[in-house]
Tab-separated table of C-alpha atoms in Angstrom:
chain	number	residue	atom	x	y	z
A	1311	MET	CA	-23.856	-22.555	-2.104
A	1312	THR	CA	-25.108	-23.542	1.316
A	1313	THR	CA	-25.229	-21.086	4.189
A	1314	PRO	CA	-23.183	-21.974	7.286
A	1315	HIS	CA	-25.320	-22.781	10.289
A	1316	THR	CA	-24.962	-20.824	13.512
A	1317	ALA	CA	-25.610	-23.644	15.985
A	1318	THR	CA	-22.826	-24.051	18.508
A	1319	ALA	CA	-20.399	-26.801	17.486
A	1320	SER	CA	-18.069	-28.577	19.888
A	1321	VAL	CA	-14.728	-26.778	19.932
A	1322	GLU	CA	-12.970	-29.569	21.798
A	1323	PRO	CA	-11.137	-30.793	18.668
A	1324	LEU	CA	-9.669	-27.300	18.263
A	1325	ARG	CA	-8.565	-27.228	21.902
A	1326	GLN	CA	-6.887	-30.587	21.508
A	1327	ARG	CA	-5.106	-29.742	18.244
A	1328	LEU	CA	-4.203	-26.088	18.892
A	1329	GLY	CA	-3.800	-25.851	22.668
A	1330	SER	CA	-3.018	-22.297	23.788
A	1331	ARG	CA	-3.379	-21.055	20.216
A	1332	PHE	CA	-7.149	-21.436	20.552
A	1333	LEU	CA	-8.551	-18.567	22.613
A	1334	THR	CA	-11.984	-18.366	24.210
A	1335	SER	CA	-11.556	-15.751	26.941
A	1336	ALA	CA	-14.000	-12.848	26.991
A	1337	GLU	CA	-11.111	-10.459	26.366
A	1338	ALA	CA	-9.932	-12.351	23.277
A	1339	LEU	CA	-13.439	-12.653	21.853
A	1340	ARG	CA	-13.880	-8.908	22.270
A	1341	ASP	CA	-10.475	-7.857	20.931
A	1342	PHE	CA	-10.665	-10.000	17.795
A	1343	SER	CA	-14.299	-9.340	16.883
A	1344	GLU	CA	-14.109	-5.983	15.100
A	1345	ASP	CA	-11.890	-3.946	12.775
A	1346	ARG	CA	-11.431	-0.180	12.338
A	1347	SER	CA	-14.677	0.208	10.396
A	1348	LEU	CA	-18.060	1.173	11.788
A	1349	ALA	CA	-19.325	-2.389	11.357
A	1350	VAL	CA	-20.345	-3.999	14.642
A	1351	ALA	CA	-20.239	-7.717	15.472
A	1352	GLU	CA	-23.802	-8.970	15.926
A	1353	GLY	CA	-22.877	-11.663	18.402
A	1354	GLN	CA	-20.017	-13.462	20.068
A	1355	PRO	CA	-17.800	-15.911	18.150
A	1356	LEU	CA	-17.030	-19.371	19.509
A	1357	GLY	CA	-13.319	-18.697	19.660
A	1358	VAL	CA	-10.192	-17.261	18.091
A	1359	VAL	CA	-7.450	-19.257	16.404
A	1360	LEU	CA	-4.203	-17.334	16.895
A	1361	ALA	CA	-2.456	-19.154	14.065
A	1362	GLU	CA	1.312	-19.545	14.076
A	1363	SER	CA	1.595	-21.679	10.928
A	1364	ALA	CA	-0.221	-22.809	7.810
A	1365	ASP	CA	-0.936	-26.077	9.637
A	1366	ASP	CA	-2.836	-24.163	12.340
A	1367	VAL	CA	-4.956	-22.487	9.677
A	1368	SER	CA	-5.523	-25.842	7.979
A	1369	VAL	CA	-6.726	-27.419	11.226
A	1370	ALA	CA	-9.084	-24.505	11.862
A	1371	LEU	CA	-10.631	-24.487	8.387
A	1372	ALA	CA	-10.998	-28.266	8.206
A	1373	TRP	CA	-12.942	-28.166	11.503
A	1374	ALA	CA	-15.047	-25.203	10.338
A	1375	ASN	CA	-15.786	-26.921	7.036
A	1376	GLU	CA	-16.854	-30.127	8.781
A	1377	THR	CA	-19.081	-28.287	11.262
A	1378	LYS	CA	-20.229	-25.641	8.743
A	1379	THR	CA	-19.062	-22.851	11.040
A	1380	PRO	CA	-18.620	-19.389	9.480
A	1381	VAL	CA	-15.061	-18.056	9.554
A	1382	SER	CA	-13.825	-14.463	9.649
A	1383	VAL	CA	-10.180	-13.849	8.770
A	1384	ARG	CA	-8.200	-11.146	10.511
A	1385	GLY	CA	-4.798	-9.574	9.911
A	1386	GLY	CA	-3.943	-6.310	11.663
A	1387	GLY	CA	-7.582	-5.275	12.137
A	1388	SER	CA	-6.995	-2.034	10.218
A	1389	GLY	CA	-9.675	-2.677	7.578
A	1390	LEU	CA	-12.342	-0.059	6.931
A	1391	SER	CA	-14.984	-2.204	5.218
A	1392	GLY	CA	-16.055	-4.571	8.002
A	1393	GLY	CA	-14.480	-7.596	6.349
A	1394	ALA	CA	-12.866	-8.948	9.528
A	1395	VAL	CA	-15.834	-8.561	11.883
A	1396	SER	CA	-16.689	-11.848	13.610
A	1397	TYR	CA	-19.843	-13.920	13.107
A	1398	PRO	CA	-22.172	-14.982	15.946
A	1399	GLY	CA	-21.167	-18.531	16.789
A	1400	GLY	CA	-18.370	-18.281	14.243
A	1401	LEU	CA	-14.635	-18.795	14.283
A	1402	VAL	CA	-12.046	-16.031	14.008
A	1403	VAL	CA	-8.763	-16.962	12.328
A	1404	SER	CA	-6.140	-14.390	13.267
A	1405	LEU	CA	-2.888	-14.225	11.296
A	1406	GLU	CA	-1.189	-11.507	13.332
A	1407	ALA	CA	1.229	-13.980	14.997
A	1408	MET	CA	2.445	-15.152	11.570
A	1409	ASN	CA	4.623	-12.069	11.281
A	1410	ARG	CA	8.039	-13.198	10.039
A	1411	VAL	CA	9.963	-11.857	7.087
A	1412	LEU	CA	11.300	-15.240	5.959
A	1413	ASP	CA	13.762	-14.124	3.307
A	1414	ILE	CA	14.924	-11.155	1.260
A	1415	ASP	CA	16.146	-12.477	-2.092
A	1416	VAL	CA	18.259	-9.551	-3.280
A	1417	ALA	CA	19.337	-11.131	-6.565
A	1418	ASN	CA	15.750	-11.705	-7.692
A	1419	ARG	CA	14.259	-8.724	-5.839
A	1420	LEU	CA	11.780	-10.860	-3.943
A	1421	ALA	CA	10.688	-11.192	-0.333
A	1422	ASP	CA	9.091	-14.237	1.268
A	1423	VAL	CA	6.806	-13.220	4.104
A	1424	GLU	CA	4.095	-14.506	6.383
A	1425	PRO	CA	0.736	-12.719	6.120
A	1426	GLY	CA	0.911	-10.962	9.485
A	1427	VAL	CA	4.019	-8.926	8.614
A	1428	VAL	CA	3.232	-5.227	9.029
A	1429	THR	CA	3.655	-3.366	5.734
A	1430	SER	CA	6.115	-0.776	7.017
A	1431	ASP	CA	8.192	-3.514	8.696
A	1432	LEU	CA	8.654	-5.310	5.371
A	1433	ASP	CA	9.617	-2.025	3.733
A	1434	GLU	CA	12.168	-1.394	6.498
A	1435	HIS	CA	13.689	-4.876	6.051
A	1436	ALA	CA	13.917	-4.426	2.297
A	1437	ARG	CA	15.590	-1.003	2.541
A	1438	LYS	CA	18.490	-2.553	4.451
A	1439	HIS	CA	19.262	-4.274	1.139
A	1440	GLY	CA	18.731	-1.227	-1.079
A	1441	LEU	CA	15.203	-2.349	-2.011
A	1442	PHE	CA	11.676	-1.298	-1.041
A	1443	PHE	CA	8.122	-2.668	-1.016
A	1444	ALA	CA	6.048	-0.467	-3.329
A	1445	PRO	CA	2.503	-0.861	-1.861
A	1446	ASP	CA	2.084	2.007	0.581
A	1447	PRO	CA	-1.369	2.291	2.186
A	1448	SER	CA	-1.825	5.202	4.580
A	1449	SER	CA	-2.130	2.624	7.368
A	1450	ALA	CA	1.237	1.021	6.488
A	1451	HIS	CA	2.280	1.116	10.154
A	1452	LEU	CA	-0.792	-1.010	11.039
A	1453	SER	CA	-1.866	-2.950	7.975
A	1454	THR	CA	-0.400	-6.350	7.183
A	1455	VAL	CA	0.922	-7.702	3.919
A	1456	GLY	CA	-1.712	-10.453	3.969
A	1457	GLY	CA	-4.460	-7.881	4.499
A	1458	ASN	CA	-3.080	-5.746	1.685
A	1459	ILE	CA	-3.171	-8.747	-0.643
A	1460	ALA	CA	-6.655	-9.790	0.491
A	1461	THR	CA	-8.080	-6.360	-0.383
A	1462	ASP	CA	-5.629	-5.460	-3.187
A	1463	ALA	CA	-4.759	-2.347	-1.191
A	1464	GLY	CA	-3.312	0.673	-2.933
A	1465	GLY	CA	-2.075	3.732	-1.101
A	1466	LEU	CA	0.097	6.712	-1.811
A	1467	ARG	CA	2.488	5.245	-4.401
A	1468	CYS	CA	-0.156	3.713	-6.697
A	1469	ILE	CA	0.307	6.311	-9.431
A	1470	ALA	CA	3.859	5.028	-9.953
A	1471	HIS	CA	3.695	1.365	-8.919
A	1472	GLY	CA	0.078	0.182	-9.102
A	1473	THR	CA	-1.880	-1.633	-6.396
A	1474	THR	CA	-0.641	-4.559	-4.304
A	1475	ALA	CA	-1.536	-6.975	-7.127
A	1476	ALA	CA	1.403	-5.704	-9.169
A	1477	SER	CA	3.784	-6.780	-6.384
A	1478	VAL	CA	2.534	-10.343	-5.746
A	1479	ALA	CA	4.533	-13.164	-7.367
A	1480	ALA	CA	3.305	-16.277	-5.527
A	1481	LEU	CA	1.031	-17.373	-2.680
A	1482	ASP	CA	0.411	-20.267	-0.316
A	1483	VAL	CA	-3.320	-20.516	0.372
A	1484	VAL	CA	-5.349	-22.736	2.695
A	1485	LEU	CA	-8.697	-23.621	1.100
A	1486	ALA	CA	-11.974	-24.075	2.938
A	1487	ASP	CA	-11.477	-27.842	3.390
A	1488	GLY	CA	-8.055	-27.322	4.971
A	1489	SER	CA	-6.005	-28.289	1.904
A	1490	ILE	CA	-3.032	-26.092	1.003
A	1491	ILE	CA	-2.303	-24.917	-2.526
A	1492	HIS	CA	0.554	-22.942	-4.069
A	1493	THR	CA	0.056	-20.346	-6.807
A	1494	GLY	CA	2.436	-18.326	-8.966
A	1495	ALA	CA	6.221	-18.608	-9.172
A	1496	ARG	CA	9.464	-16.809	-8.382
A	1497	THR	CA	10.197	-16.267	-12.066
A	1498	ILE	CA	9.350	-13.167	-14.069
A	1499	LYS	CA	7.480	-15.248	-16.653
A	1500	ASN	CA	5.120	-18.120	-15.851
A	1501	ALA	CA	2.662	-19.520	-18.407
A	1502	THR	CA	2.026	-22.832	-16.626
A	1503	GLY	CA	-1.637	-23.655	-16.127
A	1504	LEU	CA	-4.233	-21.194	-14.908
A	1505	ASN	CA	-2.870	-18.004	-13.351
A	1506	MET	CA	-4.572	-18.365	-9.978
A	1507	THR	CA	-2.591	-15.786	-8.006
A	1508	PRO	CA	-4.738	-12.806	-9.138
A	1509	LEU	CA	-7.842	-14.793	-8.193
A	1510	PHE	CA	-6.877	-14.647	-4.518
A	1511	VAL	CA	-5.562	-11.063	-4.603
A	1512	GLY	CA	-8.521	-8.897	-3.626
A	1513	SER	CA	-10.747	-11.864	-2.746
A	1514	GLU	CA	-11.111	-10.674	0.880
A	1515	GLY	CA	-10.799	-14.118	2.435
A	1516	THR	CA	-13.801	-15.494	0.549
A	1517	LEU	CA	-11.832	-18.110	-1.445
A	1518	GLY	CA	-9.031	-19.110	0.920
A	1519	VAL	CA	-6.651	-17.899	3.615
A	1520	ILE	CA	-3.223	-16.654	2.535
A	1521	THR	CA	-0.468	-18.082	4.757
A	1522	ARG	CA	2.658	-17.097	2.814
A	1523	ALA	CA	3.436	-14.635	0.049
A	1524	THR	CA	6.331	-14.043	-2.309
A	1525	VAL	CA	6.270	-10.362	-3.209
A	1526	ARG	CA	8.298	-8.262	-5.614
A	1527	LEU	CA	10.636	-5.537	-4.422
A	1528	LYS	CA	12.109	-2.555	-6.264
A	1529	PRO	CA	15.439	-0.692	-5.981
A	1530	VAL	CA	15.399	2.372	-3.735
A	1531	PRO	CA	15.689	5.465	-5.970
A	1532	GLU	CA	18.929	7.422	-5.723
A	1533	GLY	CA	19.085	10.730	-3.902
A	1534	THR	CA	16.696	12.518	-1.573
A	1535	PRO	CA	13.000	12.715	-2.500
A	1536	ARG	CA	11.339	16.071	-2.978
A	1537	THR	CA	7.849	16.723	-1.700
A	1538	PHE	CA	5.788	19.534	-3.178
A	1539	CYS	CA	2.454	21.087	-2.329
A	1540	ALA	CA	0.147	23.432	-4.154
A	1541	SER	CA	-2.895	25.275	-2.780
A	1542	PHE	CA	-5.975	25.937	-4.892
A	1543	ASP	CA	-9.004	28.188	-4.438
A	1544	THR	CA	-11.369	25.637	-6.035
A	1545	VAL	CA	-11.413	21.846	-6.077
A	1546	GLU	CA	-12.047	22.020	-9.820
A	1547	ALA	CA	-8.729	23.799	-10.353
A	1548	ALA	CA	-6.969	21.192	-8.237
A	1549	GLY	CA	-8.634	18.436	-10.243
A	1550	ARG	CA	-7.545	20.017	-13.526
A	1551	ALA	CA	-3.983	20.159	-12.205
A	1552	VAL	CA	-4.140	16.426	-11.413
A	1553	THR	CA	-5.351	15.626	-14.933
A	1554	SER	CA	-2.582	17.760	-16.424
A	1555	ILE	CA	0.105	16.062	-14.335
A	1556	VAL	CA	-1.098	12.513	-14.981
A	1557	SER	CA	-1.353	13.027	-18.729
A	1558	SER	CA	2.202	14.360	-19.154
A	1559	ASN	CA	5.782	13.853	-17.980
A	1560	PRO	CA	7.393	13.700	-15.521
A	1561	ARG	CA	5.076	11.686	-13.328
A	1562	PRO	CA	5.402	11.919	-9.548
A	1563	GLU	CA	5.628	8.866	-7.326
A	1564	VAL	CA	2.863	10.287	-5.114
A	1565	LEU	CA	0.004	12.668	-5.897
A	1566	GLU	CA	-2.586	13.241	-3.152
A	1567	LEU	CA	-5.480	15.670	-2.758
A	1568	ILE	CA	-6.701	17.024	0.575
A	1569	ASP	CA	-9.620	19.440	0.691
A	1570	ALA	CA	-9.762	22.431	3.025
A	1571	ILE	CA	-11.916	20.657	5.619
A	1572	CYS	CA	-9.465	17.770	5.911
A	1573	ALA	CA	-6.404	20.060	5.938
A	1574	ARG	CA	-7.904	21.992	8.858
A	1575	LEU	CA	-8.760	18.834	10.790
A	1576	ILE	CA	-5.260	17.406	10.267
A	1577	GLU	CA	-3.677	20.577	11.643
A	1578	GLU	CA	-6.034	20.574	14.644
A	1579	PHE	CA	-5.385	16.868	15.263
A	1580	GLU	CA	-1.591	17.048	15.065
A	1581	PRO	CA	-0.130	20.494	14.218
A	1582	SER	CA	2.691	20.256	11.684
A	1583	GLY	CA	2.506	23.424	9.634
A	1584	LEU	CA	0.474	21.817	6.867
A	1585	PRO	CA	-0.571	24.593	4.439
A	1586	GLN	CA	-4.214	25.570	4.737
A	1587	PRO	CA	-5.776	26.005	1.290
A	1588	GLU	CA	-8.877	27.940	0.361
A	1589	ALA	CA	-10.386	24.822	-1.239
A	1590	ALA	CA	-7.880	22.022	-1.867
A	1591	LEU	CA	-4.239	21.084	-1.433
A	1592	LEU	CA	-2.229	18.845	-3.752
A	1593	LEU	CA	0.673	16.933	-2.204
A	1594	GLY	CA	3.158	15.169	-4.444
A	1595	GLN	CA	6.557	13.541	-4.271
A	1596	THR	CA	9.276	13.019	-6.843
A	1597	VAL	CA	12.205	10.620	-6.485
A	1598	GLY	CA	15.486	9.781	-8.150
A	1599	PRO	CA	18.390	11.860	-9.453
A	1600	THR	CA	16.053	14.362	-11.158
A	1601	ALA	CA	13.696	14.762	-8.180
A	1602	GLN	CA	14.277	18.519	-7.768
A	1603	ARG	CA	13.888	19.283	-11.463
A	1604	ASP	CA	10.799	17.087	-11.720
A	1605	ALA	CA	9.200	18.756	-8.697
A	1606	GLU	CA	9.820	22.182	-10.232
A	1607	ILE	CA	8.157	21.094	-13.494
A	1608	LEU	CA	5.128	19.738	-11.638
A	1609	VAL	CA	4.793	22.832	-9.469
A	1610	ALA	CA	4.909	24.979	-12.607
A	1611	ALA	CA	2.058	22.858	-14.023
A	1612	CYS	CA	0.051	23.478	-10.845
A	1613	GLU	CA	0.674	27.205	-11.105
A	1614	ARG	CA	-0.572	27.212	-14.701
A	1615	MET	CA	-3.765	25.602	-13.441
A	1616	GLY	CA	-4.270	28.297	-10.822
A	1617	ALA	CA	-2.284	27.245	-7.738
A	1618	THR	CA	-1.999	30.219	-5.397
A	1619	VAL	CA	0.752	28.983	-3.063
A	1620	THR	CA	3.388	26.340	-3.832
A	1621	ARG	CA	6.295	24.824	-1.945
A	1622	ILE	CA	9.048	22.255	-2.562
A	1623	GLN	CA	11.026	20.673	0.268
A	1624	GLU	CA	13.236	17.681	0.941
A	1625	GLY	CA	12.038	14.603	2.778
A	1626	ASN	CA	8.640	13.210	3.778
A	1627	ASP	CA	7.214	15.587	6.390
A	1628	LEU	CA	4.244	16.700	4.289
A	1629	LEU	CA	3.344	13.125	3.460
A	1630	GLU	CA	3.465	12.163	7.129
A	1631	ALA	CA	0.753	14.765	7.705
A	1632	ARG	CA	-1.290	13.075	4.971
A	1633	ARG	CA	-0.982	9.694	6.718
A	1634	ILE	CA	-2.874	10.880	9.790
A	1635	ALA	CA	-5.808	12.168	7.754
A	1636	ASN	CA	-8.184	9.295	8.594
A	1637	GLY	CA	-7.618	9.723	12.318
A	1638	ALA	CA	-8.128	13.470	12.019
A	1639	LEU	CA	-11.380	13.019	10.091
A	1640	MET	CA	-12.721	10.542	12.645
A	1641	ALA	CA	-11.827	12.904	15.497
A	1642	GLY	CA	-13.572	15.736	13.661
A	1643	ARG	CA	-16.895	13.846	13.302
A	1644	TYR	CA	-16.320	12.988	9.632
A	1645	ALA	CA	-16.745	9.361	10.579
A	1646	VAL	CA	-18.593	7.673	7.697
A	1647	HIS	CA	-15.956	6.952	5.063
A	1648	CYS	CA	-16.323	6.098	1.401
A	1649	ASP	CA	-13.928	4.477	-1.092
A	1650	VAL	CA	-14.674	4.929	-4.776
A	1651	GLY	CA	-12.610	5.218	-7.925
A	1652	VAL	CA	-13.180	7.031	-11.219
A	1653	PRO	CA	-11.091	7.455	-14.363
A	1654	VAL	CA	-8.670	10.306	-13.675
A	1655	GLY	CA	-10.141	12.275	-16.559
A	1656	ASN	CA	-13.483	12.334	-14.675
A	1657	LEU	CA	-11.975	13.483	-11.381
A	1658	VAL	CA	-13.124	17.102	-11.715
A	1659	GLU	CA	-16.703	16.062	-12.480
A	1660	MET	CA	-16.646	13.630	-9.566
A	1661	MET	CA	-15.444	16.222	-7.066
A	1662	ARG	CA	-17.949	18.772	-8.341
A	1663	GLY	CA	-20.698	16.173	-7.931
A	1664	VAL	CA	-19.634	15.326	-4.377
A	1665	GLN	CA	-19.850	18.991	-3.455
A	1666	ALA	CA	-23.351	19.177	-4.927
A	1667	ILE	CA	-24.453	16.082	-2.993
A	1668	SER	CA	-23.090	17.602	0.213
A	1669	GLU	CA	-25.014	20.825	-0.345
A	1670	GLU	CA	-28.255	19.035	-1.256
A	1671	ALA	CA	-28.021	16.749	1.775
A	1672	GLY	CA	-27.121	19.609	4.110
A	1673	ARG	CA	-24.279	17.495	5.474
A	1674	GLY	CA	-20.545	18.139	5.400
A	1675	VAL	CA	-18.414	15.950	3.138
A	1676	SER	CA	-14.622	16.112	3.116
A	1677	ILE	CA	-12.722	14.910	0.050
A	1678	LEU	CA	-9.451	13.029	0.503
A	1679	ALA	CA	-8.025	11.316	-2.562
A	1680	HIS	CA	-5.191	9.350	-4.067
A	1681	ALA	CA	-5.724	11.807	-6.865
A	1682	GLY	CA	-3.114	10.424	-9.245
A	1683	ASP	CA	-5.094	7.214	-9.761
A	1684	GLY	CA	-8.618	8.589	-9.308
A	1685	ASN	CA	-9.287	6.886	-5.955
A	1686	LEU	CA	-11.375	9.122	-3.684
A	1687	HIS	CA	-12.158	8.726	0.013
A	1688	PRO	CA	-14.976	11.170	0.774
A	1689	ALA	CA	-15.815	11.306	4.485
A	1690	VAL	CA	-19.323	12.267	5.589
A	1691	GLU	CA	-20.074	14.211	8.753
A	1692	SER	CA	-22.014	12.203	11.323
A	1693	ASP	CA	-22.595	11.882	15.030
A	1694	GLU	CA	-22.667	8.531	16.834
A	1695	THR	CA	-26.402	7.907	16.841
A	1696	PRO	CA	-27.652	5.067	14.596
A	1697	GLU	CA	-30.159	7.415	12.954
A	1698	ASP	CA	-27.521	9.965	11.968
A	1699	ARG	CA	-25.132	7.256	10.797
A	1700	ALA	CA	-27.905	5.853	8.586
A	1701	ALA	CA	-28.498	9.299	7.087
A	1702	ALA	CA	-24.767	9.658	6.415
A	1703	GLU	CA	-24.712	6.222	4.754
A	1704	LYS	CA	-27.396	7.439	2.332
A	1705	VAL	CA	-25.016	10.234	1.323
A	1706	VAL	CA	-22.317	7.607	0.755
A	1707	ASP	CA	-24.746	5.673	-1.455
A	1708	ARG	CA	-25.323	8.765	-3.582
A	1709	ILE	CA	-21.576	9.340	-3.903
A	1710	THR	CA	-21.101	5.715	-4.946
A	1711	GLU	CA	-23.871	5.955	-7.534
A	1712	LEU	CA	-22.213	9.084	-8.916
A	1713	ALA	CA	-18.892	7.278	-9.256
A	1714	ILE	CA	-20.559	4.405	-11.137
A	1715	SER	CA	-22.269	6.875	-13.493
A	1716	LEU	CA	-18.831	8.276	-14.335
A	1717	GLY	CA	-17.395	4.899	-15.277
A	1718	GLY	CA	-16.008	4.237	-11.797
A	1719	VAL	CA	-16.022	1.505	-9.168
A	1720	ILE	CA	-17.598	1.109	-5.720
A	1721	THR	CA	-14.255	0.393	-4.059
A	1722	GLY	CA	-10.739	1.242	-5.130
A	1723	GLU	CA	-8.772	-0.398	-2.310
A	1724	HIS	CA	-10.698	-0.909	0.944
A	1725	GLY	CA	-12.683	-3.866	-0.345
A	1726	ILE	CA	-16.386	-4.704	-0.174
A	1727	GLY	CA	-16.447	-6.326	3.266
A	1728	SER	CA	-19.854	-6.148	4.924
A	1729	LEU	CA	-20.408	-2.396	4.649
A	1730	LYS	CA	-20.426	-2.240	0.838
A	1731	TYR	CA	-22.008	-5.617	0.159
A	1732	ARG	CA	-25.373	-4.040	-0.583
A	1733	GLU	CA	-23.736	-1.897	-3.289
A	1734	LEU	CA	-22.385	-4.785	-5.393
A	1735	PRO	CA	-25.330	-4.691	-7.855
A	1736	LEU	CA	-24.499	-1.056	-8.649
A	1737	GLN	CA	-21.369	-2.219	-10.460
A	1738	LEU	CA	-21.864	-5.910	-11.253
A	1739	ASP	CA	-24.857	-7.239	-13.182
A	1740	GLU	CA	-26.544	-10.510	-12.235
A	1741	PRO	CA	-24.680	-12.772	-14.715
A	1742	THR	CA	-21.358	-11.380	-13.498
A	1743	LEU	CA	-22.305	-11.881	-9.855
A	1744	ARG	CA	-23.421	-15.451	-10.623
A	1745	ALA	CA	-20.091	-16.208	-12.267
A	1746	GLN	CA	-18.131	-14.867	-9.302
A	1747	ARG	CA	-20.257	-16.748	-6.809
A	1748	ALA	CA	-19.894	-19.941	-8.849
A	1749	LEU	CA	-16.123	-19.644	-8.433
A	1750	LYS	CA	-16.566	-19.256	-4.681
A	1751	ALA	CA	-18.912	-22.241	-4.531
A	1752	ALA	CA	-16.327	-24.380	-6.310
A	1753	LEU	CA	-13.639	-23.582	-3.736
A	1754	ASP	CA	-15.902	-23.208	-0.695
A	1755	PRO	CA	-19.006	-25.391	-1.253
A	1756	HIS	CA	-20.297	-24.985	2.307
A	1757	GLY	CA	-19.835	-21.206	2.217
A	1758	ILE	CA	-17.871	-21.024	5.467
A	1759	LEU	CA	-15.269	-18.425	4.382
A	1760	THR	CA	-16.383	-14.860	5.087
A	1761	PRO	CA	-20.005	-15.509	4.036
A	1762	GLY	CA	-22.153	-12.548	2.982
A	1763	ARG	CA	-19.132	-10.352	2.326
A	1764	GLY	CA	-16.828	-9.554	-0.561
A	1765	ILE	CA	-18.750	-11.326	-3.312
């Protein structure tokens, strides 16, 4: 695959074709150059395409392909892996203006949406019809459906409903040369040709740009959900409780772990009465007609594993406290975040290992986890100096290596982006990397789409 050049190309064709949808002001170049990660743009892009249609995206990519200009793709800018950061002399394709819910197909439990639809907005639309959108990242009020698909985002409800991939039925995708393809179908079964939809889910904009998605919806469970919490004096005891819950029935819809550091920072950031555990707090939610009974069974399981304080309540208040955890960690100087996954049965060993790494490095590490599916987000203490950030990143590398040694993965839902690109060889051997990059080269021979990221 060739590497896109960085020489300045004439943008006049984009001005002529896109008009006011092509932005070059200093403010636009600044606002669309970075995401919510610590990755920093190394130079100024040529311009921003504020796409309003698949045709706009097609025009932008055809020009970029012809001029060999690198392209970064941006949804809501809520990514934590540096995948949307602009390239020097590159083109930014923003999908935030493509934010319409096009249709809610109640009979088939499907929604047709543009990629810039905010996750929580789609969920709100669906609930008016007695349905809901299962993917539920903590940033649901910021993240977009297209971004969720591009990174195969997970979130709080993964233990019950899987990652975003399980909810994607069909896609419209603009390829690097500007051509538009359609993958998947509205049917439950589809054995026609190659199943290309999963190829684009989680591809982080490296293979094409998603401009429309047909996603699956589910019926809203009856009754009022119950949220439970359980405090533990050791993270090992909390981890054993998770393993016990996941390996038996009933299963909760949500099962999250917050360690004592994170629980304290959340309460300091936005006081809500969140219980303060000695070591770790489990938060879970049950739904449906048996929600109360199921919550009582799960709390009893936690108590058998050593929970010291437990509580069951109606509604979502405890989970709302969980959703602000990332902001609280950032405000509390736990700024270098990690995203790894391990088999749930290895969760206790993983958490014990993270604690050991923290002690050996002499640097605080807070553990936040979608515990029910083994996806951990350790956050490493760091100040804002480059030297201290680099030292914190070395701690992240050790945590990632530990996850791999336990049969895990280097990212569970945030994606590789630019920040984890160096870690790819930890999980994928050279033949596997070659195969993945051969697929990219077939769809993007000039390497213009998100080069040096993802794969």
